[in-house]
């Protein structure tokens, strides 16, 4: 091939401080088997979720335990704090943004009370996944210790 | 074109996991699959953001509209997921 198409890669930083691990560690098959989308999961050590990139809040779920940030490239990232936390009906979560807000990489989106959520019996492990896999060619995942807004966890190659 | 009205049965409505199940099912079909809420908001069933934006709650009525290859099968399959109880 003489012509190589230029690839568009979107780097997404960790929305949480903690440890980035494989989705297979999430105790919910919908996430663990990447049925909802490919990505990683973060085991957080503190309760502030920040934006993984510059973008727009495509959706804040009304029980405040999950949100989607859309990047200019068309990539949409779903961050789902904990497992089955929809059941908490918003208790323990404090949103700092609303749907439609323009956000910067590293900007706090949702504060959550880790101790409270765990005391109710819900894991706080947080899947960070592609909400619209159809625009994604390939996802490169990075695991290990991460700092919110700082270390890249996903490099997303966007389809042409 | 096919269309039919379904009722959301899941107690916590359509949040991330049910939305994922709906879009996976809809994406198995080549035809256009759309979901319309009672207030007229209509979105593609093949996108997570659109599905979540509908903010569907238990007992909400929605109309599924399919158009194209496999529209009859898609209508039934997506309707079944909409009426599934996840929790």
Tab-separated table of C-alpha atoms in Angstrom:
chain	number	residue	atom	x	y	z
A	1	UNK	CA	0.000	0.000	0.000
A	2	UNK	CA	1.353	3.385	-0.988
A	3	UNK	CA	-1.413	5.330	0.659
A	4	UNK	CA	-1.816	4.937	4.352
A	5	UNK	CA	-4.892	6.551	5.800
A	6	UNK	CA	-4.044	8.731	8.729
A	7	UNK	CA	-5.432	7.196	11.860
A	8	UNK	CA	-7.435	9.189	14.351
A	9	UNK	CA	-6.598	8.097	17.872
A	10	UNK	CA	-8.440	9.534	20.852
A	11	UNK	CA	-6.654	9.114	24.163
A	12	UNK	CA	-8.918	8.855	27.167
A	13	UNK	CA	-7.483	9.486	30.614
A	14	UNK	CA	-8.666	7.712	33.709
A	15	UNK	CA	-11.807	9.282	35.190
A	16	UNK	CA	-10.800	8.017	38.633
A	17	UNK	CA	-7.735	7.605	40.799
A	18	UNK	CA	-7.108	3.953	41.580
A	19	UNK	CA	-6.237	0.847	39.591
A	20	UNK	CA	-7.190	0.197	35.995
A	21	UNK	CA	-8.108	-3.465	35.438
A	22	UNK	CA	-9.679	-5.721	32.809
A	23	UNK	CA	-13.463	-5.520	32.388
A	24	UNK	CA	-13.529	-9.244	33.209
A	25	UNK	CA	-13.063	-8.269	36.879
A	26	UNK	CA	-16.464	-6.541	36.970
A	27	UNK	CA	-19.007	-8.755	38.798
A	28	UNK	CA	-21.716	-8.144	36.186
A	29	UNK	CA	-21.679	-10.218	32.995
A	30	UNK	CA	-23.096	-7.377	30.880
A	31	UNK	CA	-19.920	-5.417	31.533
A	32	UNK	CA	-17.473	-8.278	32.135
A	33	UNK	CA	-18.152	-9.845	28.751
A	34	UNK	CA	-17.992	-6.414	27.090
A	35	UNK	CA	-21.585	-6.858	25.865
A	36	UNK	CA	-22.241	-3.172	26.418
A	37	UNK	CA	-18.946	-2.059	24.936
A	38	UNK	CA	-15.194	-2.486	25.146
A	39	UNK	CA	-13.055	-0.708	27.709
A	40	UNK	CA	-11.512	-1.073	31.151
A	41	UNK	CA	-12.737	-0.900	34.735
A	42	UNK	CA	-11.285	1.297	37.457
A	43	UNK	CA	-11.122	0.232	41.095
A	44	UNK	CA	-11.260	3.698	42.657
A	45	UNK	CA	-9.464	4.888	45.766
A	46	UNK	CA	-11.450	8.113	45.973
A	47	UNK	CA	-14.901	9.244	44.997
A	48	UNK	CA	-14.509	11.915	42.340
A	49	UNK	CA	-15.262	10.984	38.739
A	50	UNK	CA	-13.642	13.350	36.218
A	51	UNK	CA	-13.987	13.723	32.470
A	52	UNK	CA	-11.711	11.428	30.420
A	53	UNK	CA	-11.422	13.992	27.604
A	54	UNK	CA	-12.584	17.392	26.402
A	55	UNK	CA	-16.152	16.969	25.249
A	56	UNK	CA	-19.787	17.362	26.023
A	57	UNK	CA	-21.944	15.532	28.556
A	58	UNK	CA	-24.047	13.451	26.176
A	59	UNK	CA	-26.130	12.084	29.005
A	60	UNK	CA	-26.262	12.107	32.803
A	61	UNK	CA	-28.462	9.242	33.950
A	62	UNK	CA	-31.215	10.529	36.254
A	63	UNK	CA	-30.066	8.421	39.201
A	64	UNK	CA	-26.622	10.025	38.848
A	65	UNK	CA	-24.588	6.814	38.930
A	66	UNK	CA	-23.495	6.951	35.308
A	67	UNK	CA	-22.804	9.432	32.560
A	68	UNK	CA	-21.671	9.540	28.957
A	69	UNK	CA	-19.151	12.052	27.645
A	70	UNK	CA	-18.997	12.594	23.899
A	71	UNK	CA	-15.759	13.637	22.188
A	72	UNK	CA	-15.589	15.684	18.973
A	73	UNK	CA	-14.377	12.606	17.094
A	74	UNK	CA	-17.742	10.928	17.708
A	75	UNK	CA	-16.382	8.635	20.421
A	76	UNK	CA	-18.759	8.365	23.375
A	77	UNK	CA	-17.525	7.065	26.733
A	78	UNK	CA	-19.867	5.550	29.277
A	79	UNK	CA	-18.711	5.655	32.891
A	80	UNK	CA	-20.812	3.543	35.226
A	81	UNK	CA	-19.981	4.009	38.903
A	82	UNK	CA	-20.278	0.665	40.659
A	83	UNK	CA	-22.413	-2.357	39.869
A	84	UNK	CA	-26.215	-2.405	40.231
A	85	UNK	CA	-25.971	1.074	41.744
A	86	UNK	CA	-29.111	2.094	39.832
A	87	UNK	CA	-30.831	0.595	42.884
A	88	UNK	CA	-29.512	3.396	45.112
A	89	UNK	CA	-31.775	5.826	43.203
A	90	UNK	CA	-29.229	8.624	43.387
A	91	UNK	CA	-28.346	8.285	47.065
A	92	UNK	CA	-24.584	8.621	47.551
A	93	UNK	CA	-24.054	10.419	44.215
A	94	UNK	CA	-23.682	14.156	43.699
A	95	UNK	CA	-23.605	15.310	40.073
A	96	UNK	CA	-21.551	18.424	39.335
A	97	UNK	CA	-22.644	18.682	35.709
A	98	UNK	CA	-25.805	18.206	33.669
A	99	UNK	CA	-26.571	16.773	30.238
A	100	UNK	CA	-25.360	19.143	27.525
A	101	UNK	CA	-22.554	20.744	29.541
A	102	UNK	CA	-19.225	21.312	27.817
A	103	UNK	CA	-16.463	19.730	29.903
A	104	UNK	CA	-12.675	19.726	29.956
A	105	UNK	CA	-10.437	16.718	30.472
A	106	UNK	CA	-10.024	16.225	34.219
A	107	UNK	CA	-13.080	18.293	35.157
A	108	UNK	CA	-15.026	16.709	38.059
A	109	UNK	CA	-18.356	15.256	36.879
A	110	UNK	CA	-19.820	13.275	39.774
A	111	UNK	CA	-18.830	12.959	43.433
A	112	UNK	CA	-19.774	9.726	45.131
A	113	UNK	CA	-19.598	8.365	48.652
A	114	UNK	CA	-17.577	5.165	48.334
A	115	UNK	CA	-18.060	4.101	51.948
A	116	UNK	CA	-21.829	4.546	51.722
A	117	UNK	CA	-22.117	2.634	48.432
A	118	UNK	CA	-20.008	-0.236	49.755
A	119	UNK	CA	-21.969	-0.272	53.048
A	120	UNK	CA	-25.105	-0.911	50.963
A	121	UNK	CA	-23.404	-3.937	49.461
A	122	UNK	CA	-22.539	-2.593	46.023
A	123	UNK	CA	-19.042	-2.849	44.522
A	124	UNK	CA	-17.612	0.533	43.464
A	125	UNK	CA	-15.600	-0.845	40.536
A	126	UNK	CA	-16.384	1.471	37.618
A	127	UNK	CA	-16.539	0.300	33.992
A	128	UNK	CA	-15.295	2.878	31.482
A	129	UNK	CA	-16.498	1.711	28.088
A	130	UNK	CA	-17.347	2.716	24.543
A	131	UNK	CA	-21.041	3.659	24.377
A	132	UNK	CA	-21.018	3.642	20.579
A	133	UNK	CA	-18.818	0.808	19.419
A	134	UNK	CA	-19.880	1.346	15.806
A	135	UNK	CA	-17.455	4.289	15.397
A	136	UNK	CA	-14.563	2.420	17.010
A	137	UNK	CA	-11.989	0.528	14.973
A	138	UNK	CA	-9.831	-0.656	17.842
A	139	UNK	CA	-9.320	0.021	21.538
A	140	UNK	CA	-5.928	-0.235	23.229
A	141	UNK	CA	-6.255	-0.664	26.982
A	142	UNK	CA	-3.828	0.340	29.687
A	143	UNK	CA	-3.983	-1.195	33.136
A	144	UNK	CA	-2.212	-0.472	36.423
A	145	UNK	CA	-2.142	2.387	38.911
A	146	UNK	CA	-3.793	5.521	37.555
A	147	UNK	CA	-4.395	9.091	38.619
A	148	UNK	CA	-7.669	10.780	37.648
A	149	UNK	CA	-7.352	13.124	34.683
A	150	UNK	CA	-3.728	12.169	34.187
A	151	UNK	CA	-2.923	8.638	33.002
A	152	UNK	CA	-4.302	7.324	29.717
A	153	UNK	CA	-6.433	4.189	30.103
A	154	UNK	CA	-7.828	3.849	26.580
A	155	UNK	CA	-6.453	4.750	23.165
A	156	UNK	CA	-9.385	4.615	20.784
A	157	UNK	CA	-8.832	4.347	17.054
A	158	UNK	CA	-11.786	5.924	15.294
A	159	UNK	CA	-13.234	4.382	12.131
A	160	UNK	CA	-12.827	6.420	8.963
B	1	UNK	CA	-42.761	-0.470	7.862
B	2	UNK	CA	-43.922	-2.163	11.028
B	3	UNK	CA	-44.872	-0.684	14.355
B	4	UNK	CA	-46.208	-1.825	17.695
B	5	UNK	CA	-46.551	-0.415	21.199
B	6	UNK	CA	-44.824	-2.064	24.151
B	7	UNK	CA	-44.726	-1.387	27.884
B	8	UNK	CA	-41.512	-1.076	29.894
B	9	UNK	CA	-41.617	-3.715	32.636
B	10	UNK	CA	-38.242	-3.272	34.343
B	11	UNK	CA	-38.697	-1.700	37.809
B	12	UNK	CA	-35.734	0.655	37.432
B	13	UNK	CA	-36.614	1.628	33.859
B	14	UNK	CA	-34.157	1.732	30.991
B	15	UNK	CA	-30.734	2.510	32.481
B	16	UNK	CA	-27.332	1.460	31.163
B	17	UNK	CA	-27.743	-2.322	31.206
B	18	UNK	CA	-31.234	-2.539	29.676
B	19	UNK	CA	-30.230	0.098	27.102
B	20	UNK	CA	-27.218	-2.049	26.198
B	21	UNK	CA	-29.450	-5.102	25.790
B	22	UNK	CA	-31.859	-3.180	23.539
B	23	UNK	CA	-29.129	-1.815	21.299
B	24	UNK	CA	-27.406	-5.188	20.982
B	25	UNK	CA	-30.662	-6.777	19.889
B	26	UNK	CA	-31.551	-3.942	17.508
B	27	UNK	CA	-28.063	-4.000	15.991
B	28	UNK	CA	-28.524	-7.635	14.948
B	29	UNK	CA	-30.962	-6.454	12.292
B	30	UNK	CA	-30.172	-4.593	9.102
B	31	UNK	CA	-33.411	-2.605	9.140
B	32	UNK	CA	-33.962	0.758	10.752
B	33	UNK	CA	-35.153	0.318	14.354
B	34	UNK	CA	-36.552	3.326	16.172
B	35	UNK	CA	-38.273	3.825	19.505
B	36	UNK	CA	-40.809	6.560	20.099
B	37	UNK	CA	-42.002	7.742	23.467
B	38	UNK	CA	-45.573	8.967	24.135
B	39	UNK	CA	-44.385	12.604	23.909
B	40	UNK	CA	-43.196	12.052	20.336
B	41	UNK	CA	-39.449	11.849	21.025
B	42	UNK	CA	-38.034	9.306	18.606
B	43	UNK	CA	-34.525	7.805	18.684
B	44	UNK	CA	-32.614	5.021	16.990
B	45	UNK	CA	-32.605	1.827	19.062
B	46	UNK	CA	-29.054	1.229	17.877
B	47	UNK	CA	-27.457	3.987	19.979
B	48	UNK	CA	-26.844	4.079	23.738
B	49	UNK	CA	-27.107	7.844	24.172
B	50	UNK	CA	-30.455	8.077	22.385
B	51	UNK	CA	-31.914	5.222	24.398
B	52	UNK	CA	-30.791	6.728	27.697
B	53	UNK	CA	-32.062	10.155	26.663
B	54	UNK	CA	-35.593	8.777	26.437
B	55	UNK	CA	-35.365	8.244	30.213
B	56	UNK	CA	-37.889	5.404	30.089
B	57	UNK	CA	-39.507	4.386	33.366
B	58	UNK	CA	-41.465	1.329	34.398
B	59	UNK	CA	-44.947	1.247	32.772
B	60	UNK	CA	-44.005	3.806	30.103
B	61	UNK	CA	-45.510	2.971	26.727
B	62	UNK	CA	-43.228	3.099	23.735
B	63	UNK	CA	-43.759	2.448	20.063
B	64	UNK	CA	-41.156	0.468	18.163
B	65	UNK	CA	-40.934	1.330	14.473
B	66	UNK	CA	-38.953	-0.914	12.130
B	67	UNK	CA	-38.366	-0.380	8.445
B	68	UNK	CA	-36.338	-2.517	6.028
B	69	UNK	CA	-34.856	-6.012	5.921
B	70	UNK	CA	-36.087	-8.193	8.776
B	71	UNK	CA	-38.551	-5.569	10.054
B	72	UNK	CA	-41.081	-8.112	11.354
B	73	UNK	CA	-38.504	-10.135	13.292
B	74	UNK	CA	-36.782	-7.005	14.581
B	75	UNK	CA	-40.060	-5.583	15.883
B	76	UNK	CA	-40.776	-8.697	17.937
B	77	UNK	CA	-37.197	-9.186	19.145
B	78	UNK	CA	-36.733	-5.593	20.308
B	79	UNK	CA	-40.215	-5.534	21.834
B	80	UNK	CA	-39.328	-8.613	23.858
B	81	UNK	CA	-36.243	-6.904	25.292
B	82	UNK	CA	-38.280	-3.786	26.123
B	83	UNK	CA	-40.669	-5.942	28.147
B	84	UNK	CA	-37.881	-7.869	29.906
B	85	UNK	CA	-37.444	-7.495	33.663
B	86	UNK	CA	-33.722	-7.101	34.346
B	87	UNK	CA	-33.681	-6.743	38.130
